[in-house]
Amino acid sequence: MNKTQVVIIGAGPSGLLLARLLERADVSTIVLELHTRAHVEARIRAGVLEQGTVDLLHEAGVDTRLLRDGLRQEGFGLAFDGRMHRIDVEALTGKSVTVYGQTEVQKDLADAHLASGGVVHYSVEQVEFADLEGAKARVTFLQNGSRHEITCDFVAGCDGFHGVSRQAIPIDKCLYHERVYPFGWLGILVDRPPVADELVYANHARGFALCSMRSRTRSRYYIQCTPEDKVEQWSDDRFWGELRARIPQELAERLITGASVEKSIAPLRSFVCEPMRFGRLFLVGDAAHIVPPTGAKGLNLAASDVGILQRALIRYYKTNDADSLGAYSDAALSRVWKATRFSWWLTSLMHKFSDDSFAHRLQLAELDYISRSPAASKVVAENYVGLDLA
Ligand code: APR
Ligand code: PHB
């Protein structure tokens, strides 16, 4: 039988960031991951980091490549009604965000954790929990056909939306809140320079579009699609044609297209489970909440959960004070709900929900208002860079 202080379920960004931060404070961890390392690192996800996330990656000692390759973004564009308005995030808030792909964050975390001797068991199956409300928790799992057991003080459920940790909370001990949106995002990655230096979010009568990037030579573009759409129905040519139709003409003329290196469809959903704790189990990141990608809050929320939990755990181990652990769920949810609201709002503002011309005119009126009112622009910018007020 094995022992550790904290068992972490999932080696995604939440799990590995937590493991790094705890290890630096001499709190022992074992990470259990369902998939192989290669599989985890092949996933293409969003790529915009708030300053708070960058700070935490610095604290974890994994910001060398991020500082070298990350692209500082001082603003972003809102395109609508055939024109563009720039939200000057830096001028409005004094802060900026950084473009650096989650795929790279994931690699940096795994490299650092494994190099420092951190324990990660990949390809484990059937993770199960016992005694979550007891004096010690037990976690069992299957690896290479044999069953293993770990005794621990705490379990961090960092296993994403489809993981097992959330399911371990009895259904009468938690509440689920959910919105499923009637569309998805079709995204493509292409080794061509981005169409603009900053991200552009476009509202169009044909549906939403987003021009994003991973580096100065690699771009990421998205268009709103139906939930029934299949990647095979979207040749690169069809994608580029539709993207051009949805962005302002001056951008469409500058767009440099090429063969996609990845193409995928993601559904859009908002989801929050509360509380984010049951006994010795703490939910972190996508295991507890999902936001639609509009606004790029998913990874940043996961990082802020990790920040709150690691501080509480370290305090517990250093001073035997469990108050911060008791406050974890409320503290995390305060931020989660504000980002959930912002992601829902930006999704509602930018997407086509129906053929209803009234709804579209209201969106255009609100976008025009944002473009003319410094107060309204500031609300958008403040939420975009990440709220300190949560
Ligand atoms: N047992 C062990 N590991 C599991 C299990 C399980 N039963 N189920 C899932 N996992 C693993 C997944 O394979 C994945 O590697 O847990 C990890 C969860 O990682 P993510 O889904 O990336 O979630 P998280 O680490 O919280 O990352 C934050 O916010 O919006 C998103 O794109 C953003 O993925 C990012 C996330
Ligand atoms: C991305 O680059 O993948 C991205 C950027 C901004 C978003 C969502 C996704 O709001």
Coordinates of C-alpha atoms in Angstrom, one line a residue, residues 11-377:
A11 CA -2.6 15.3 -15.4
G12 CA -4.2 18.2 -17.4
P13 CA -3.1 21.7 -16.7
S14 CA -5.0 21.8 -13.4
G15 CA -3.5 18.6 -12.1
L16 CA 0.1 19.3 -13.1
L17 CA 0.1 22.9 -12.0
L18 CA -1.2 21.9 -8.6
A19 CA 1.4 19.1 -8.4
R20 CA 4.2 21.5 -9.2
L21 CA 3.1 24.2 -6.7
L22 CA 2.6 21.6 -3.9
E23 CA 5.9 19.9 -4.6
R24 CA 7.7 23.3 -4.3
A25 CA 6.3 23.6 -0.8
D26 CA 7.3 20.0 0.1
V27 CA 3.8 18.6 0.0
S28 CA 3.9 15.1 -1.5
T29 CA 1.6 14.2 -4.4
I30 CA 0.8 11.3 -6.7
V31 CA -0.9 12.2 -10.0
L32 CA -3.2 9.6 -11.7
E33 CA -4.0 10.1 -15.4
L34 CA -6.3 8.0 -17.6
H35 CA -4.5 8.6 -20.9
T36 CA -0.8 8.5 -22.0
R37 CA 1.3 11.7 -21.9
A38 CA 1.4 11.9 -25.7
H39 CA -2.4 11.8 -25.8
V40 CA -2.8 14.5 -23.2
E41 CA -0.3 16.7 -25.0
A42 CA -1.9 16.3 -28.4
R43 CA -5.1 18.1 -27.4
I44 CA -5.5 21.5 -28.9
R45 CA -7.2 24.0 -26.6
A46 CA -7.4 27.7 -26.1
G47 CA -4.4 30.0 -25.8
V48 CA -5.0 33.3 -23.9
L49 CA -3.5 33.6 -20.4
E50 CA -4.6 36.2 -17.8
Q51 CA -1.8 37.9 -15.8
G52 CA -2.8 35.9 -12.7
T53 CA -2.3 32.6 -14.7
V54 CA 1.1 33.8 -15.9
D55 CA 2.0 34.7 -12.3
L56 CA 1.1 31.3 -11.1
L57 CA 3.1 29.6 -13.8
H58 CA 6.0 31.8 -12.7
E59 CA 5.5 30.7 -9.1
A60 CA 5.5 27.1 -10.3
G61 CA 8.9 27.7 -12.1
V62 CA 7.5 26.9 -15.6
D63 CA 7.6 30.2 -17.4
T64 CA 10.9 30.1 -19.3
R65 CA 9.3 29.4 -22.7
L66 CA 6.3 31.4 -21.9
L67 CA 8.4 34.5 -21.2
R68 CA 10.3 33.9 -24.4
D69 CA 7.5 32.9 -26.8
G70 CA 4.3 34.4 -25.3
L71 CA 2.7 37.3 -27.2
R72 CA 1.6 40.2 -25.1
Q73 CA -1.8 41.4 -26.1
E74 CA -2.8 44.9 -25.2
G75 CA -6.2 44.9 -26.8
F76 CA -8.6 43.0 -29.0
G77 CA -11.1 43.8 -31.8
L78 CA -14.8 43.5 -31.9
A79 CA -16.1 43.3 -35.5
F80 CA -19.7 44.0 -36.2
D81 CA -21.9 45.7 -38.8
G82 CA -19.0 45.7 -41.3
R83 CA -16.7 47.7 -39.0
M84 CA -14.2 47.1 -36.2
H85 CA -13.8 48.5 -32.8
R86 CA -10.7 48.0 -30.7
I87 CA -11.0 47.4 -27.0
D88 CA -7.8 49.0 -25.6
V89 CA -7.5 46.6 -22.7
E90 CA -4.2 48.1 -21.5
A91 CA -5.4 51.7 -21.5
L92 CA -8.7 50.7 -19.8
T93 CA -7.3 48.4 -17.1
G94 CA -3.5 48.8 -17.0
K95 CA -3.2 45.1 -17.7
S96 CA -2.7 42.8 -20.7
V97 CA -3.1 39.1 -21.5
T98 CA -0.6 36.7 -23.1
V99 CA -1.1 34.5 -26.1
Y100 CA 0.6 31.1 -25.3
G101 CA -1.1 27.8 -26.2
Q102 CA -2.5 25.5 -23.6
T103 CA -0.7 22.7 -25.4
E104 CA 2.6 24.5 -24.6
V105 CA 1.6 25.1 -21.0
Q106 CA 0.9 21.4 -20.7
K107 CA 4.3 20.4 -22.1
D108 CA 6.1 22.8 -19.9
L109 CA 4.3 21.5 -16.8
A110 CA 5.0 17.9 -17.6
D111 CA 8.6 18.5 -18.5
A112 CA 9.2 20.3 -15.2
H113 CA 7.3 17.9 -13.0
L114 CA 8.9 14.8 -14.4
A115 CA 12.4 16.3 -14.4
S116 CA 12.1 17.1 -10.7
G117 CA 11.1 13.5 -9.9
G118 CA 7.3 14.2 -9.6
V119 CA 5.2 11.0 -9.7
V120 CA 2.6 10.7 -12.5
H121 CA 1.0 7.4 -13.3
Y122 CA -0.3 7.6 -16.9
S123 CA -2.8 5.1 -18.4
V124 CA -4.5 4.2 -15.2
E125 CA -8.1 3.0 -15.2
Q126 CA -11.0 2.6 -12.8
V127 CA -10.1 5.3 -10.3
E128 CA -12.3 4.8 -7.2
F129 CA -12.6 6.6 -3.9
A130 CA -13.3 5.4 -0.3
D131 CA -13.5 7.1 3.0
L132 CA -13.8 10.6 1.6
E133 CA -15.4 11.7 4.8
G134 CA -13.1 9.6 7.0
A135 CA -9.8 10.4 8.8
K136 CA -7.8 9.4 5.7
A137 CA -9.1 9.0 2.2
R138 CA -8.3 6.0 0.0
V139 CA -7.9 6.0 -3.8
T140 CA -7.7 2.7 -5.8
F141 CA -6.9 2.3 -9.5
L142 CA -6.0 -0.3 -12.1
Q143 CA -2.6 -0.2 -13.8
N144 CA -1.2 -2.9 -16.1
G145 CA -4.0 -5.2 -15.0
S146 CA -3.3 -4.9 -11.2
R147 CA -5.2 -2.9 -8.6
H148 CA -3.3 -0.4 -6.4
E149 CA -4.4 1.6 -3.4
I150 CA -3.1 4.9 -2.1
T151 CA -4.0 6.4 1.3
C152 CA -3.9 10.2 1.5
D153 CA -5.1 13.3 3.4
F154 CA -6.8 14.9 0.4
V155 CA -7.9 14.2 -3.1
A156 CA -7.8 16.9 -5.8
G157 CA -10.3 16.1 -8.6
C158 CA -8.6 17.7 -11.6
D159 CA -10.0 15.2 -14.1
G160 CA -12.0 17.5 -16.3
F161 CA -15.7 17.5 -17.2
H162 CA -15.9 13.8 -18.0
G163 CA -13.8 12.6 -15.0
V164 CA -14.9 10.5 -12.1
S165 CA -14.2 12.9 -9.2
R166 CA -17.4 14.9 -9.5
Q167 CA -19.4 11.7 -9.7
A168 CA -18.0 10.7 -6.3
I169 CA -20.0 13.5 -4.7
P170 CA -23.4 12.1 -3.6
I171 CA -26.1 13.7 -5.8
D172 CA -28.0 15.1 -2.8
K173 CA -24.8 16.9 -1.6
C174 CA -24.3 19.1 -4.7
L175 CA -26.1 21.2 -7.2
Y176 CA -25.5 21.3 -11.0
H177 CA -26.2 24.4 -13.0
E178 CA -26.2 24.1 -16.8
R179 CA -26.7 25.9 -20.1
V180 CA -26.2 24.1 -23.4
Y181 CA -25.9 26.5 -26.4
P182 CA -27.5 25.6 -29.7
F183 CA -24.2 25.7 -31.7
G184 CA -20.6 24.7 -31.7
W185 CA -17.2 26.1 -32.8
L186 CA -15.4 24.7 -35.8
G187 CA -11.7 25.5 -35.3
I188 CA -8.7 25.2 -37.5
L189 CA -5.0 25.6 -36.9
V190 CA -2.8 26.7 -39.7
D191 CA 0.9 27.4 -40.1
R192 CA 0.4 30.9 -41.5
P193 CA 0.9 34.3 -39.9
P194 CA -2.3 35.6 -38.1
V195 CA -4.5 38.0 -40.0
A196 CA -4.0 40.7 -37.3
D197 CA -1.7 41.3 -34.4
E198 CA -4.6 41.1 -31.9
L199 CA -7.5 38.7 -31.6
V200 CA -10.7 39.7 -33.4
Y201 CA -14.2 38.5 -32.3
A202 CA -16.8 39.0 -35.1
N203 CA -20.5 39.2 -34.8
H204 CA -22.1 38.5 -38.2
A205 CA -25.6 37.6 -39.5
R206 CA -24.1 34.3 -40.8
G207 CA -22.8 33.5 -37.3
F208 CA -19.8 34.2 -35.1
A209 CA -16.2 34.1 -36.1
L210 CA -12.9 34.4 -34.2
C211 CA -9.4 35.2 -35.5
S212 CA -6.8 34.1 -33.0
M213 CA -3.2 32.9 -33.0
R214 CA -0.7 30.7 -31.3
S215 CA 2.5 32.5 -32.5
R216 CA 3.6 35.0 -35.2
T217 CA 3.6 32.1 -37.7
R218 CA 0.7 29.9 -36.5
S219 CA -3.0 31.0 -36.5
R220 CA -6.1 29.6 -35.0
Y221 CA -9.5 30.5 -36.5
Y222 CA -13.0 29.5 -35.5
I223 CA -16.5 29.8 -37.0
Q224 CA -19.8 29.1 -35.3
C225 CA -21.3 25.9 -36.7
T226 CA -24.4 23.8 -35.9
P227 CA -24.3 21.1 -33.3
E228 CA -24.9 18.6 -36.1
D229 CA -22.0 19.7 -38.3
K230 CA -19.2 17.2 -38.9
V231 CA -15.6 18.0 -39.5
E232 CA -15.6 16.0 -42.7
Q233 CA -18.3 18.3 -44.2
W234 CA -15.8 21.2 -43.9
S235 CA -13.1 21.2 -46.4
D236 CA -10.4 23.9 -45.8
D237 CA -11.7 25.8 -48.8
R238 CA -15.3 25.9 -47.4
F239 CA -13.9 27.0 -44.0
W240 CA -11.9 29.9 -45.5
G241 CA -14.8 31.0 -47.6
E242 CA -17.1 31.1 -44.6
L243 CA -14.6 32.9 -42.4
R244 CA -14.0 35.5 -45.1
A245 CA -17.7 36.1 -45.3
R246 CA -18.0 36.8 -41.6
I247 CA -15.1 39.2 -41.0
P248 CA -14.7 42.8 -42.1
Q249 CA -13.6 43.2 -45.7
E250 CA -10.2 44.7 -44.8
L251 CA -9.4 41.7 -42.7
A252 CA -10.7 39.2 -45.3
E253 CA -8.4 40.8 -47.9
R254 CA -5.4 40.3 -45.7
L255 CA -6.2 36.7 -44.6
I256 CA -3.4 34.3 -45.5
T257 CA -4.9 30.8 -45.9
G258 CA -3.2 27.4 -46.0
A259 CA -3.7 23.7 -45.4
S260 CA -5.1 23.1 -41.9
V261 CA -2.9 21.2 -39.5
E262 CA -5.8 20.5 -37.2
K263 CA -9.6 20.8 -37.5
S264 CA -12.1 20.1 -34.8
I265 CA -15.6 20.9 -33.6
A266 CA -16.3 21.8 -29.9
P267 CA -19.8 22.1 -28.4
L268 CA -20.5 25.1 -26.2
R269 CA -21.8 24.7 -22.6
S270 CA -21.8 26.5 -19.3
F271 CA -21.8 24.3 -16.2
V272 CA -21.1 24.8 -12.5
C273 CA -21.1 22.2 -9.8
E274 CA -21.4 23.5 -6.2
P275 CA -20.0 23.2 -3.7
M276 CA -16.6 22.3 -5.1
R277 CA -15.8 20.1 -2.1
F278 CA -17.0 16.9 -0.5
G279 CA -15.1 15.8 2.6
R280 CA -11.5 15.3 1.6
L281 CA -12.2 15.7 -2.1
F282 CA -11.7 19.1 -3.8
L283 CA -12.9 19.7 -7.3
V284 CA -10.6 21.9 -9.5
G285 CA -10.9 23.3 -13.0
D286 CA -13.1 21.6 -15.7
A287 CA -14.1 18.9 -13.2
A288 CA -16.2 21.5 -11.4
H289 CA -17.1 24.0 -14.2
I290 CA -17.2 24.5 -17.9
V291 CA -17.5 27.8 -19.7
P292 CA -18.0 28.4 -23.4
P293 CA -14.7 29.4 -25.1
T294 CA -15.8 32.9 -25.9
G295 CA -13.5 35.0 -23.7
A296 CA -11.0 32.2 -23.1
K297 CA -11.7 31.8 -19.4
G298 CA -11.5 28.0 -19.1
L299 CA -7.8 27.6 -18.4
N300 CA -7.7 30.8 -16.4
L301 CA -10.4 29.7 -14.1
A302 CA -8.7 26.3 -13.6
A303 CA -5.5 28.2 -12.7
S304 CA -7.3 30.4 -10.2
D305 CA -8.8 27.3 -8.5
V306 CA -5.4 25.8 -8.3
G307 CA -4.0 29.1 -6.8
I308 CA -6.6 29.1 -4.1
L309 CA -6.3 25.4 -3.3
Q310 CA -2.5 25.2 -3.2
R311 CA -2.4 28.2 -0.8
A312 CA -5.0 26.5 1.5
L313 CA -3.2 23.1 1.4
I314 CA 0.2 24.7 2.1
R315 CA -1.2 26.7 5.0
Y316 CA -2.8 23.5 6.4
Y317 CA 0.5 21.6 6.3
K318 CA 2.6 24.5 7.6
T319 CA 0.3 25.7 10.4
N320 CA -2.3 23.0 10.8
D321 CA -4.9 25.7 10.1
A322 CA -7.8 24.2 8.0
D323 CA -9.9 27.4 7.7
S324 CA -8.7 28.2 4.2
L325 CA -9.5 24.7 3.1
G326 CA -12.9 25.2 4.5
A327 CA -13.2 28.4 2.5
Y328 CA -11.9 26.9 -0.8
S329 CA -15.3 26.2 -2.4
D330 CA -16.8 29.6 -1.7
A331 CA -13.6 31.5 -2.7
A332 CA -13.3 29.6 -6.0
L333 CA -17.0 29.8 -6.8
S334 CA -17.0 33.6 -6.4
R335 CA -14.6 33.9 -9.3
V336 CA -16.1 31.0 -11.2
W337 CA -19.6 32.6 -11.3
K338 CA -18.2 35.9 -12.5
A339 CA -16.3 34.3 -15.3
T340 CA -19.4 32.1 -16.1
R341 CA -21.4 35.3 -16.4
F342 CA -18.9 37.0 -18.6
S343 CA -18.5 34.0 -20.9
W344 CA -22.3 33.6 -21.2
W345 CA -22.7 37.3 -21.9
L346 CA -20.0 37.5 -24.6
T347 CA -21.4 34.3 -26.1
S348 CA -24.9 35.8 -26.2
L349 CA -23.6 39.0 -27.6
M350 CA -21.5 37.5 -30.5
H351 CA -23.4 34.4 -31.7
K352 CA -26.4 33.9 -34.0
F353 CA -29.1 32.1 -31.9
S354 CA -31.9 32.2 -34.5
D355 CA -33.1 34.1 -37.6
D356 CA -34.8 36.6 -35.3
S357 CA -33.9 40.1 -36.7
F358 CA -34.9 41.7 -33.4
A359 CA -32.3 39.8 -31.5
H360 CA -29.6 40.6 -34.0
R361 CA -30.5 44.3 -33.9
L362 CA -30.2 44.3 -30.1
Q363 CA -26.7 42.7 -30.4
L364 CA -25.6 45.4 -32.8
A365 CA -27.0 48.1 -30.6
E366 CA -25.1 46.8 -27.6
L367 CA -21.9 46.5 -29.6
D368 CA -22.3 50.0 -30.9
Y369 CA -22.9 51.2 -27.3
I370 CA -19.7 49.4 -26.1
S371 CA -17.8 51.1 -29.0
R372 CA -19.0 54.6 -27.9
S373 CA -19.1 54.4 -24.1
P374 CA -15.7 54.3 -22.2
A375 CA -17.6 52.9 -19.2
A376 CA -19.1 50.0 -21.2
S377 CA -15.7 49.3 -22.9

